[in-house]
CSV table of C-alpha atoms and ligand atoms in Angstrom, one decimal:
chain,number,residue,atom,x,y,z
A,627,MET,CA,98.4,-48.3,73.6
A,628,ASP,CA,97.3,-48.0,77.2
A,629,HIS,CA,98.5,-48.4,80.7
A,630,PHE,CA,96.5,-51.4,81.8
A,631,GLU,CA,99.0,-54.2,82.1
A,632,LEU,CA,99.8,-57.3,84.0
A,633,HIS,CA,102.5,-57.0,86.7
A,634,HIS,CA,103.3,-60.1,88.8
A,635,GLY,CA,100.2,-61.7,87.4
A,636,VAL,CA,97.8,-59.0,88.4
A,637,LEU,CA,96.2,-56.4,86.0
A,638,HIS,CA,97.2,-52.9,87.0
A,639,ALA,CA,96.1,-49.5,86.0
A,640,GLU,CA,99.5,-47.7,85.8
A,641,HIS,CA,101.0,-48.7,89.2
A,642,VAL,CA,97.8,-49.6,91.0
A,643,PRO,CA,96.7,-53.2,91.1
A,644,LEU,CA,92.9,-53.4,90.2
A,645,THR,CA,92.4,-55.6,93.2
A,646,VAL,CA,93.2,-52.6,95.4
A,647,ILE,CA,90.5,-50.5,93.8
A,648,ALA,CA,87.9,-53.3,93.9
A,649,ASP,CA,88.6,-53.9,97.6
A,650,ALA,CA,88.3,-50.2,98.5
A,651,VAL,CA,85.5,-49.0,96.2
A,652,GLY,CA,83.7,-52.3,95.4
A,653,THR,CA,82.5,-53.4,92.0
A,654,PRO,CA,81.3,-52.6,89.3
A,655,VAL,CA,83.6,-49.5,88.9
A,656,TYR,CA,85.1,-47.7,86.0
A,657,VAL,CA,88.8,-47.1,86.2
A,658,TYR,CA,90.5,-44.5,84.1
A,659,SER,CA,94.2,-44.1,83.5
A,660,ARG,CA,95.3,-40.5,83.4
A,661,ALA,CA,98.6,-41.3,81.6
A,662,THR,CA,96.6,-43.0,78.8
A,663,LEU,CA,94.2,-40.1,78.6
A,664,THR,CA,97.0,-37.6,78.3
A,665,ARG,CA,98.9,-39.8,75.8
A,666,HIS,CA,95.8,-40.0,73.5
A,667,ALA,CA,95.1,-36.3,73.7
A,668,ARG,CA,98.7,-35.6,72.7
A,669,VAL,CA,99.0,-38.1,69.9
A,670,PHE,CA,95.9,-36.7,68.3
A,671,ARG,CA,96.9,-33.0,68.8
A,672,ASP,CA,100.5,-33.7,67.6
A,673,ALA,CA,99.2,-35.5,64.5
A,674,LEU,CA,97.1,-32.5,63.5
A,675,ALA,CA,100.0,-30.2,64.0
A,676,ILE,CA,100.8,-30.7,60.3
A,677,LEU,CA,97.7,-28.6,59.5
A,678,PRO,CA,97.9,-24.8,59.4
A,679,GLN,CA,95.2,-23.6,61.7
A,680,VAL,CA,93.5,-26.2,64.1
A,681,ARG,CA,91.1,-26.1,67.0
A,682,ILE,CA,90.2,-29.3,68.8
A,683,ALA,CA,86.9,-29.5,70.7
A,684,TYR,CA,86.7,-32.8,72.7
A,685,ALA,CA,83.2,-34.3,72.3
A,686,ILE,CA,82.2,-34.3,76.0
A,687,LYS,CA,79.5,-36.8,75.6
A,688,ALA,CA,82.0,-39.6,75.1
A,689,ASN,CA,83.1,-39.1,78.7
A,690,PRO,CA,82.0,-36.1,80.6
A,691,ASN,CA,83.6,-36.8,84.0
A,692,LEU,CA,84.9,-33.6,85.5
A,693,ALA,CA,88.4,-35.1,86.2
A,694,VAL,CA,88.6,-36.2,82.6
A,695,LEU,CA,87.7,-32.8,81.4
A,696,LYS,CA,90.3,-31.2,83.7
A,697,VAL,CA,93.0,-33.4,82.1
A,698,LEU,CA,92.0,-32.5,78.6
A,699,ALA,CA,91.6,-28.7,79.4
A,700,ALA,CA,95.2,-28.8,80.6
A,701,GLU,CA,96.2,-30.3,77.3
A,702,GLY,CA,94.6,-27.3,75.5
A,703,TYR,CA,91.4,-29.0,74.4
A,704,GLY,CA,88.2,-27.1,74.0
A,705,ALA,CA,84.9,-28.9,74.1
A,706,ASP,CA,82.0,-29.9,71.9
A,707,VAL,CA,78.8,-29.9,74.0
A,708,VAL,CA,75.3,-31.1,73.1
A,709,SER,CA,73.3,-29.9,76.0
A,710,GLY,CA,73.2,-27.1,78.7
A,711,GLY,CA,74.4,-29.7,81.2
A,712,GLU,CA,77.5,-30.5,79.1
A,713,MET,CA,78.2,-26.8,78.7
A,714,GLU,CA,78.1,-26.3,82.5
A,715,ARG,CA,80.6,-29.2,82.8
A,716,ALA,CA,83.0,-27.6,80.3
A,717,LEU,CA,82.8,-24.3,82.2
A,718,ALA,CA,83.2,-26.1,85.6
A,719,ALA,CA,86.3,-27.8,84.3
A,720,GLY,CA,87.8,-24.4,83.5
A,721,MET,CA,87.6,-24.6,79.7
A,722,ASP,CA,87.8,-21.3,77.9
A,723,PRO,CA,84.2,-20.5,76.8
A,724,ASP,CA,85.5,-19.3,73.5
A,725,SER,CA,86.8,-22.9,72.8
A,726,VAL,CA,83.4,-24.4,73.4
A,727,VAL,CA,81.2,-25.5,70.4
A,728,PHE,CA,77.5,-26.1,71.1
A,729,SER,CA,76.1,-28.8,68.8
A,730,GLY,CA,72.8,-30.7,68.8
A,731,VAL,CA,69.4,-30.6,67.0
A,732,GLY,CA,67.4,-29.6,70.0
A,733,LYS,CA,69.0,-26.6,71.7
A,734,THR,CA,66.2,-24.7,73.5
A,735,ALA,CA,65.9,-21.0,73.7
A,736,ALA,CA,66.9,-21.1,77.4
A,737,GLU,CA,70.1,-23.0,76.5
A,738,MET,CA,70.9,-20.6,73.7
A,739,ARG,CA,70.5,-17.6,76.1
A,740,ARG,CA,72.7,-19.2,78.7
A,741,ALA,CA,75.4,-20.1,76.2
A,742,ILE,CA,75.4,-16.5,74.8
A,743,GLU,CA,75.7,-15.2,78.3
A,744,ALA,CA,78.6,-17.5,79.0
A,745,GLY,CA,80.4,-16.5,75.9
A,746,ILE,CA,80.3,-19.8,74.1
A,747,GLY,CA,82.5,-19.5,71.0
A,748,GLN,CA,80.4,-21.2,68.3
A,749,PHE,CA,77.0,-22.6,67.8
A,750,ASN,CA,76.7,-25.5,65.3
A,751,ILE,CA,73.2,-25.0,64.1
A,752,GLU,CA,71.4,-28.0,62.6
A,753,SER,CA,68.5,-26.3,60.8
A,754,GLU,CA,67.3,-23.1,59.3
A,755,GLU,CA,64.6,-22.9,62.0
A,756,GLU,CA,67.2,-23.2,64.7
A,757,GLY,CA,69.3,-20.4,63.1
A,758,VAL,CA,66.4,-18.1,63.0
A,759,GLU,CA,65.6,-18.8,66.6
A,760,LEU,CA,69.2,-18.3,67.7
A,761,ALA,CA,69.4,-15.0,65.8
A,762,ALA,CA,66.2,-13.8,67.6
A,763,VAL,CA,67.4,-14.9,71.0
A,764,ALA,CA,70.8,-13.1,70.4
A,765,ALA,CA,69.2,-10.0,69.0
A,766,ALA,CA,66.9,-9.7,71.9
A,767,MET,CA,70.0,-9.7,74.2
A,768,GLY,CA,71.7,-7.1,72.0
A,769,GLN,CA,74.2,-9.7,70.9
A,770,THR,CA,75.3,-11.5,67.8
A,771,ALA,CA,75.8,-15.3,68.0
A,772,THR,CA,78.7,-16.8,66.1
A,773,ALA,CA,77.6,-19.9,64.2
A,774,VAL,CA,78.4,-22.5,61.6
A,775,LEU,CA,75.9,-24.6,59.6
A,776,ARG,CA,75.9,-28.3,60.1
A,777,VAL,CA,75.4,-30.1,56.7
A,778,ASN,CA,74.3,-33.5,56.2
A,779,PRO,CA,76.5,-34.8,53.3
A,780,ASP,CA,74.5,-37.9,52.7
A,781,VAL,CA,77.5,-40.2,53.0
A,782,ASP,CA,77.3,-43.7,54.5
A,783,ALA,CA,79.8,-43.9,57.3
A,784,GLY,CA,79.8,-47.7,57.1
A,785,THR,CA,79.3,-47.9,60.9
A,786,HIS,CA,76.5,-49.3,63.1
A,787,GLY,CA,73.1,-47.8,62.0
A,788,LYS,CA,72.5,-46.4,65.5
A,789,ILE,CA,75.7,-44.4,65.4
A,790,SER,CA,75.5,-43.2,61.8
A,791,THR,CA,74.6,-39.5,61.5
A,792,GLY,CA,75.5,-38.3,58.0
A,793,LYS,CA,72.9,-40.1,55.8
A,794,ALA,CA,70.1,-38.1,54.3
A,795,GLU,CA,67.5,-39.9,56.5
A,796,ASN,CA,69.4,-39.0,59.7
A,797,LYS,CA,68.1,-36.1,61.8
A,798,PHE,CA,71.3,-34.2,61.8
A,799,GLY,CA,72.2,-31.1,59.8
A,800,VAL,CA,70.5,-29.6,56.8
A,801,PRO,CA,70.2,-31.4,53.4
A,802,PHE,CA,73.4,-30.9,51.3
A,803,ASP,CA,71.6,-29.4,48.3
A,804,ARG,CA,69.7,-26.8,50.4
A,805,ALA,CA,72.7,-25.9,52.5
A,806,ALA,CA,74.1,-23.0,50.4
A,807,ASP,CA,70.7,-21.2,50.3
A,808,ILE,CA,70.1,-21.6,54.0
A,809,TYR,CA,73.6,-20.4,54.7
A,810,MET,CA,73.1,-17.3,52.6
A,811,ARG,CA,69.7,-16.5,54.1
A,812,LEU,CA,71.1,-16.8,57.7
A,813,ALA,CA,74.2,-14.8,56.8
A,814,ALA,CA,71.8,-11.9,56.0
A,815,THR,CA,69.9,-12.3,59.3
A,816,PRO,CA,70.7,-9.8,62.1
A,817,GLY,CA,71.7,-11.4,65.4
A,818,ILE,CA,73.7,-14.3,63.8
A,819,ALA,CA,77.2,-14.2,62.3
A,820,MET,CA,77.7,-17.2,60.0
A,821,ARG,CA,81.4,-18.2,59.7
A,822,GLY,CA,81.5,-21.7,58.4
A,823,LEU,CA,80.2,-25.2,57.9
A,824,ALA,CA,80.2,-28.4,60.0
A,825,LEU,CA,79.7,-32.0,59.6
A,826,HIS,CA,79.9,-35.2,61.6
A,827,ILE,CA,78.9,-38.4,59.8
A,828,GLY,CA,79.0,-41.0,62.5
A,829,SER,CA,81.0,-42.7,65.2
A,830,GLN,CA,83.4,-45.7,65.4
A,831,LEU,CA,84.4,-45.3,61.7
A,832,ALA,CA,86.7,-48.1,60.7
A,833,SER,CA,87.8,-46.5,57.4
A,834,LEU,CA,88.8,-43.0,56.3
A,835,ALA,CA,87.1,-43.2,53.0
A,836,PRO,CA,83.7,-42.0,54.1
A,837,LEU,CA,85.3,-39.1,55.9
A,838,GLU,CA,87.3,-38.2,52.8
A,839,ALA,CA,84.2,-38.3,50.7
A,840,ALA,CA,82.3,-36.1,53.1
A,841,PHE,CA,85.2,-33.6,53.5
A,842,THR,CA,85.5,-33.4,49.7
A,843,LYS,CA,81.8,-32.7,49.4
A,844,ILE,CA,81.7,-30.0,52.0
A,845,GLY,CA,84.9,-28.4,50.5
A,846,GLY,CA,82.9,-28.0,47.3
A,847,LEU,CA,80.1,-26.4,49.2
A,848,MET,CA,82.5,-24.0,50.9
A,849,ARG,CA,83.8,-22.9,47.5
A,850,ALA,CA,80.3,-22.4,46.2
A,851,ILE,CA,79.2,-20.3,49.2
A,852,ARG,CA,82.5,-18.1,48.9
A,853,GLY,CA,81.9,-17.8,45.2
A,854,ALA,CA,78.5,-16.3,46.0
A,855,GLY,CA,80.3,-13.6,47.9
A,856,HIS,CA,80.0,-14.9,51.5
A,857,THR,CA,82.8,-15.5,53.9
A,858,VAL,CA,83.7,-18.9,55.2
A,859,THR,CA,86.5,-18.9,57.8
A,860,HIS,CA,85.8,-22.0,59.9
A,861,MET,CA,85.3,-25.6,58.8
A,862,ASP,CA,84.3,-28.1,61.5
A,863,LEU,CA,85.1,-31.6,60.4
A,864,GLY,CA,83.5,-33.4,63.4
A,865,GLY,CA,84.7,-36.6,65.1
A,866,GLY,CA,84.1,-40.2,64.4
A,867,ILE,CA,87.4,-42.0,64.3
A,868,GLY,CA,87.0,-45.5,65.5
A,869,VAL,CA,89.1,-47.4,68.0
A,870,PRO,CA,90.0,-51.1,68.1
A,871,TYR,CA,87.8,-52.9,70.6
A,872,LYS,CA,89.1,-56.4,69.7
A,873,ALA,CA,92.7,-57.2,70.3
A,874,GLY,CA,94.3,-57.3,66.9
A,875,ASP,CA,91.8,-55.1,65.1
A,876,GLU,CA,93.5,-52.4,63.0
A,877,TYR,CA,92.0,-48.8,62.8
A,878,PRO,CA,93.3,-45.7,61.0
A,879,SER,CA,95.8,-43.9,63.2
A,880,PRO,CA,95.5,-40.1,64.0
A,881,ALA,CA,98.5,-39.7,61.7
A,882,ASP,CA,96.7,-41.4,58.8
A,883,TYR,CA,93.7,-39.2,59.6
A,884,ALA,CA,95.7,-36.1,59.6
A,885,ALA,CA,97.5,-36.9,56.4
A,886,MET,CA,94.1,-37.5,54.7
A,887,VAL,CA,92.8,-34.2,56.1
A,888,ALA,CA,95.9,-32.3,54.9
A,889,ARG,CA,95.4,-33.7,51.4
A,890,VAL,CA,91.7,-33.0,51.1
A,891,THR,CA,91.8,-29.5,52.7
A,892,ALA,CA,95.0,-28.2,51.0
A,893,GLY,CA,94.2,-24.6,49.9
A,894,TRP,CA,91.0,-24.3,52.0
A,895,ASP,CA,92.4,-21.3,53.9
A,896,ALA,CA,90.1,-21.9,56.8
A,897,VAL,CA,90.5,-22.7,60.5
A,898,LEU,CA,89.9,-26.5,60.7
A,899,MET,CA,88.0,-27.7,63.8
A,900,PHE,CA,87.8,-31.2,65.1
A,901,GLU,CA,85.4,-32.9,67.6
A,902,PRO,CA,87.1,-36.2,68.6
A,903,GLY,CA,85.4,-38.2,71.4
A,904,ARG,CA,86.0,-41.9,71.4
A,905,VAL,CA,89.5,-41.8,70.0
A,906,ILE,CA,90.5,-39.7,73.0
A,907,ALA,CA,88.6,-41.4,75.7
A,908,GLY,CA,87.9,-45.0,74.6
A,909,ASN,CA,91.1,-46.6,75.5
A,910,THR,CA,91.6,-44.7,78.8
A,911,GLY,CA,89.1,-46.8,80.8
A,912,VAL,CA,88.1,-50.2,81.9
A,913,LEU,CA,84.9,-51.5,83.6
A,914,LEU,CA,86.1,-53.5,86.6
A,915,THR,CA,83.6,-56.3,87.6
A,916,ARG,CA,83.4,-59.3,89.9
A,917,VAL,CA,82.1,-62.7,88.8
A,918,ILE,CA,79.0,-63.4,91.0
A,919,ARG,CA,78.7,-67.0,89.8
A,920,VAL,CA,79.2,-69.3,86.9
A,921,LYS,CA,76.0,-71.0,85.9
A,922,GLN,CA,75.6,-74.1,83.8
A,923,GLY,CA,74.1,-73.3,80.4
A,924,ALA,CA,72.6,-75.4,77.6
A,925,ALA,CA,75.8,-75.1,75.6
A,926,ASN,CA,78.4,-72.8,77.3
A,927,PRO,CA,78.4,-71.8,81.0
A,928,PHE,CA,77.0,-68.3,81.8
A,929,VAL,CA,79.5,-66.2,83.6
A,930,VAL,CA,77.3,-63.9,85.6
A,931,VAL,CA,79.2,-60.7,86.5
A,932,ASP,CA,78.1,-57.8,88.8
A,933,ALA,CA,78.3,-55.3,85.9
A,934,ALA,CA,75.2,-55.0,83.7
A,935,MET,CA,73.8,-53.2,80.7
A,936,ASN,CA,72.8,-50.3,83.0
A,937,ASP,CA,76.6,-49.8,83.6
A,938,LEU,CA,77.9,-50.5,80.1
A,939,ALA,CA,75.1,-50.2,77.5
A,940,ARG,CA,77.1,-50.5,74.3
A,941,PRO,CA,76.7,-54.3,73.8
A,942,ALA,CA,73.0,-54.1,74.4
A,943,LEU,CA,72.6,-50.9,72.3
A,944,TYR,CA,74.9,-51.6,69.4
A,945,ASP,CA,76.0,-55.2,69.7
A,946,ALA,CA,79.4,-53.8,70.6
A,947,TRP,CA,82.4,-56.0,71.5
A,948,HIS,CA,84.4,-55.3,74.7
A,949,ASP,CA,87.4,-57.6,75.4
A,950,PHE,CA,86.9,-59.4,78.7
A,951,VAL,CA,90.0,-60.3,80.7
A,952,ALA,CA,90.6,-61.7,84.2
A,953,VAL,CA,92.5,-59.4,86.6
A,954,SER,CA,94.6,-62.5,87.9
A,955,PRO,CA,94.5,-64.8,84.9
A,956,SER,CA,95.4,-68.4,85.6
A,957,GLY,CA,96.5,-69.0,82.0
A,958,GLU,CA,93.6,-71.4,81.5
A,959,ARG,CA,90.8,-70.6,79.0
A,960,MET,CA,87.1,-71.4,78.8
A,961,LEU,CA,84.2,-70.8,76.5
A,962,GLY,CA,81.5,-68.7,78.2
A,963,ASN,CA,78.5,-66.4,77.8
A,964,ILE,CA,79.2,-63.2,79.8
A,965,VAL,CA,76.0,-61.8,81.2
A,966,GLY,CA,74.9,-59.3,83.8
A,967,PRO,CA,72.2,-59.7,86.5
A,968,ILE,CA,69.5,-57.6,84.8
A,969,CYS,CA,66.2,-59.2,83.8
A,970,GLU,CA,66.6,-58.6,80.1
A,971,SER,CA,68.1,-61.0,77.6
A,972,SER,CA,69.9,-58.0,76.1
A,973,ASP,CA,71.9,-57.8,79.3
A,974,THR,CA,74.6,-59.9,77.5
A,975,PHE,CA,78.2,-58.9,76.9
A,976,ALA,CA,79.3,-61.9,74.9
A,977,MET,CA,78.0,-65.3,73.8
A,978,GLY,CA,80.2,-68.3,73.3
A,979,ARG,CA,83.4,-66.3,73.7
A,980,GLU,CA,86.8,-67.8,74.5
A,981,ILE,CA,87.9,-66.0,77.6
A,982,ASP,CA,90.2,-66.4,80.6
A,983,ARG,CA,88.9,-69.1,83.0
A,984,VAL,CA,87.0,-67.4,85.8
A,985,VAL,CA,85.1,-68.7,88.9
A,986,ALA,CA,82.8,-67.1,91.3
A,987,GLY,CA,84.6,-64.2,93.2
A,988,ASP,CA,87.2,-63.5,90.5
A,989,LEU,CA,87.7,-60.0,89.2
A,990,ALA,CA,87.7,-59.1,85.5
A,991,VAL,CA,87.6,-56.1,83.3
A,992,PHE,CA,85.8,-55.0,80.1
A,993,ARG,CA,88.4,-53.2,78.2
A,994,THR,CA,88.2,-50.0,76.1
A,995,ALA,CA,85.3,-48.7,78.2
A,996,GLY,CA,86.4,-45.1,78.6
A,997,ALA,CA,84.0,-43.7,76.0
A,998,TYR,CA,80.3,-44.1,76.0
A,999,GLY,CA,80.5,-46.1,79.2
A,1000,ALA,CA,79.8,-44.5,82.5
A,1001,THR,CA,78.1,-41.6,80.8
A,1002,MET,CA,75.4,-43.9,79.4
A,1003,ALA,CA,74.8,-45.6,82.8
A,1004,SER,CA,71.4,-45.7,84.3
A,1005,THR,CA,69.9,-47.2,87.5
A,1006,TYR,CA,67.7,-49.7,85.6
A,1007,ASN,CA,66.5,-52.6,87.9
A,1008,SER,CA,67.1,-50.2,90.8
A,1009,ARG,CA,70.8,-50.7,90.6
A,1010,ALA,CA,73.4,-48.2,91.9
A,1011,LEU,CA,74.8,-45.6,89.5
A,1012,VAL,CA,78.2,-46.9,88.8
A,1013,PRO,CA,81.2,-45.0,90.3
A,1014,GLU,CA,84.4,-43.9,88.5
A,1015,VAL,CA,88.0,-43.9,89.7
A,1016,MET,CA,91.1,-42.2,88.1
A,1017,VAL,CA,94.6,-43.5,88.5
A,1018,ASP,CA,97.6,-41.4,88.2
A,1019,GLY,CA,100.9,-43.3,88.6
A,1020,ALA,CA,100.7,-44.9,92.0
A,1021,ARG,CA,97.9,-42.7,93.3
A,1022,TRP,CA,94.2,-42.9,92.6
A,1023,ALA,CA,91.0,-41.2,93.6
A,1024,VAL,CA,87.2,-41.7,93.3
A,1025,VAL,CA,86.2,-39.2,90.7
A,1026,ALA,CA,82.4,-40.1,90.8
A,1027,ASP,CA,80.7,-41.6,93.7
A,1028,ARG,CA,78.5,-44.7,93.6
A,1029,ILE,CA,75.0,-43.4,93.9
A,1030,GLU,CA,73.1,-45.9,95.9
A,1031,PRO,CA,69.5,-47.0,95.2
A,1032,ALA,CA,68.5,-45.5,98.6
A,1033,THR,CA,69.6,-42.1,97.4
A,1034,ILE,CA,67.4,-42.4,94.3
A,1035,LEU,CA,64.5,-43.8,96.3
A,1036,ALA,CA,64.8,-40.8,98.6
A,1037,ALA,CA,64.2,-38.5,95.6
A,1038,GLU,CA,60.8,-40.1,94.9
A,1039,ARG,CA,57.5,-38.9,96.4
A,1040,VAL,CA,54.2,-40.6,97.1
A,1041,PRO,CA,51.4,-38.0,96.7
A,1042,GLU,CA,49.2,-37.8,99.8
A,1043,TRP,CA,46.2,-39.1,97.8
A,1044,LEU,CA,47.9,-42.4,97.4
A,1045,ASP,CA,48.6,-42.8,101.1
B,218,PLP,C1,79.3,-37.7,69.2
B,218,PLP,C2,79.7,-36.5,68.4
B,218,PLP,C3,81.1,-36.4,68.2
B,218,PLP,C4,82.1,-37.4,68.7
B,218,PLP,O1,82.1,-38.6,68.1
B,218,PLP,P1,83.2,-39.7,68.3
B,218,PLP,O2,82.8,-40.8,67.4
B,218,PLP,O3,83.2,-40.1,69.7
B,218,PLP,O4,84.5,-39.1,67.9
B,218,PLP,C5,81.5,-35.3,67.5
B,218,PLP,N1,80.7,-34.3,67.1
B,218,PLP,C6,79.4,-34.4,67.3
B,218,PLP,C7,78.5,-33.4,66.7
B,218,PLP,C8,78.8,-35.5,67.9
B,218,PLP,O5,77.5,-35.7,68.1
């Protein structure tokens, strides 16, 4: 459910016609609905309330916009960060450092130091080498870093290969059969306090079965480690729940997910941690674009829009589907290929799709673009960095400026030996 609906024939974000935003800010532009974001945050949190001890760390990489983080911080969310930059965003949004989890295979010593200084609550370490380095960094500061060990459960998430993270061949976590030994060696290392296990098997999961298999496996590992005399108080179950990108698609609900987690984790006696990203942010945004022209094609016409793969990379990266709807639909339909202006054939949003009939100058949106949208934007083809707007009822604000090509050009230097 979201708050992007037609009123009097014009698509609105809450009470604001998208035509108003396009006229004021220009296109392409991401538009987020605060009410939708709040709703998703609450539905997820309330679903998990059936579990005894829960902490939710929103995966910032899905949508790191500061205004988005402010809304989630107010809903009691912590953050899962994967870089020093994301950590600074979480802190800038006023999130409690203790509620921040630092994940990622490539944390540098400098990032570790900064995170310890800032009081980040938990490091999710992804290798024994990283654990040893973290322990040394913390010990040199006279501190002890709190950590959990990310395990690779070797479970097929059944999602796109590029967003699968829990198969043995993926770079994430430590191999399942070596995890207990690594945990116990690190637990005996000064400078690091091991308190649990973590996993995250992939993104945009359409089924709960792989998650259930992974949770069952890691539960067994938890018991084995406890059986060897070590404490395990925190179990981080990651993110990954998918969202429907195509009208009519069915995905597991947060309530289904929570019921599965409750069943699998009964008797665990551990704090359960969650790192949702897409399921919180996906539905809260659209990418608003204008049709530049409609060009005759060999089969179907090409609808050339002013948004491109640099603004929304998911179709080019993962063959992802985003529903495309006109802002002022006439009711007529057409078959079209939706493409951006970039000089790459992968700059294609859809081929031979039945869509609202559009002509040059019309506005349209790509739906469900709130997660892994603006955050992946680039300036490829010397295009502007796409701006972001948040709507709240009848008011709205630009929450990220459009960064013009001239600003980027101004940051480049020609050495004098080329002049
Ligand atoms: C990306 C990521 C998430 C969030 O994944 P979603 O599919 O957006 O829920 C959670 N945890 C880690 C470690 C991640 O890398």
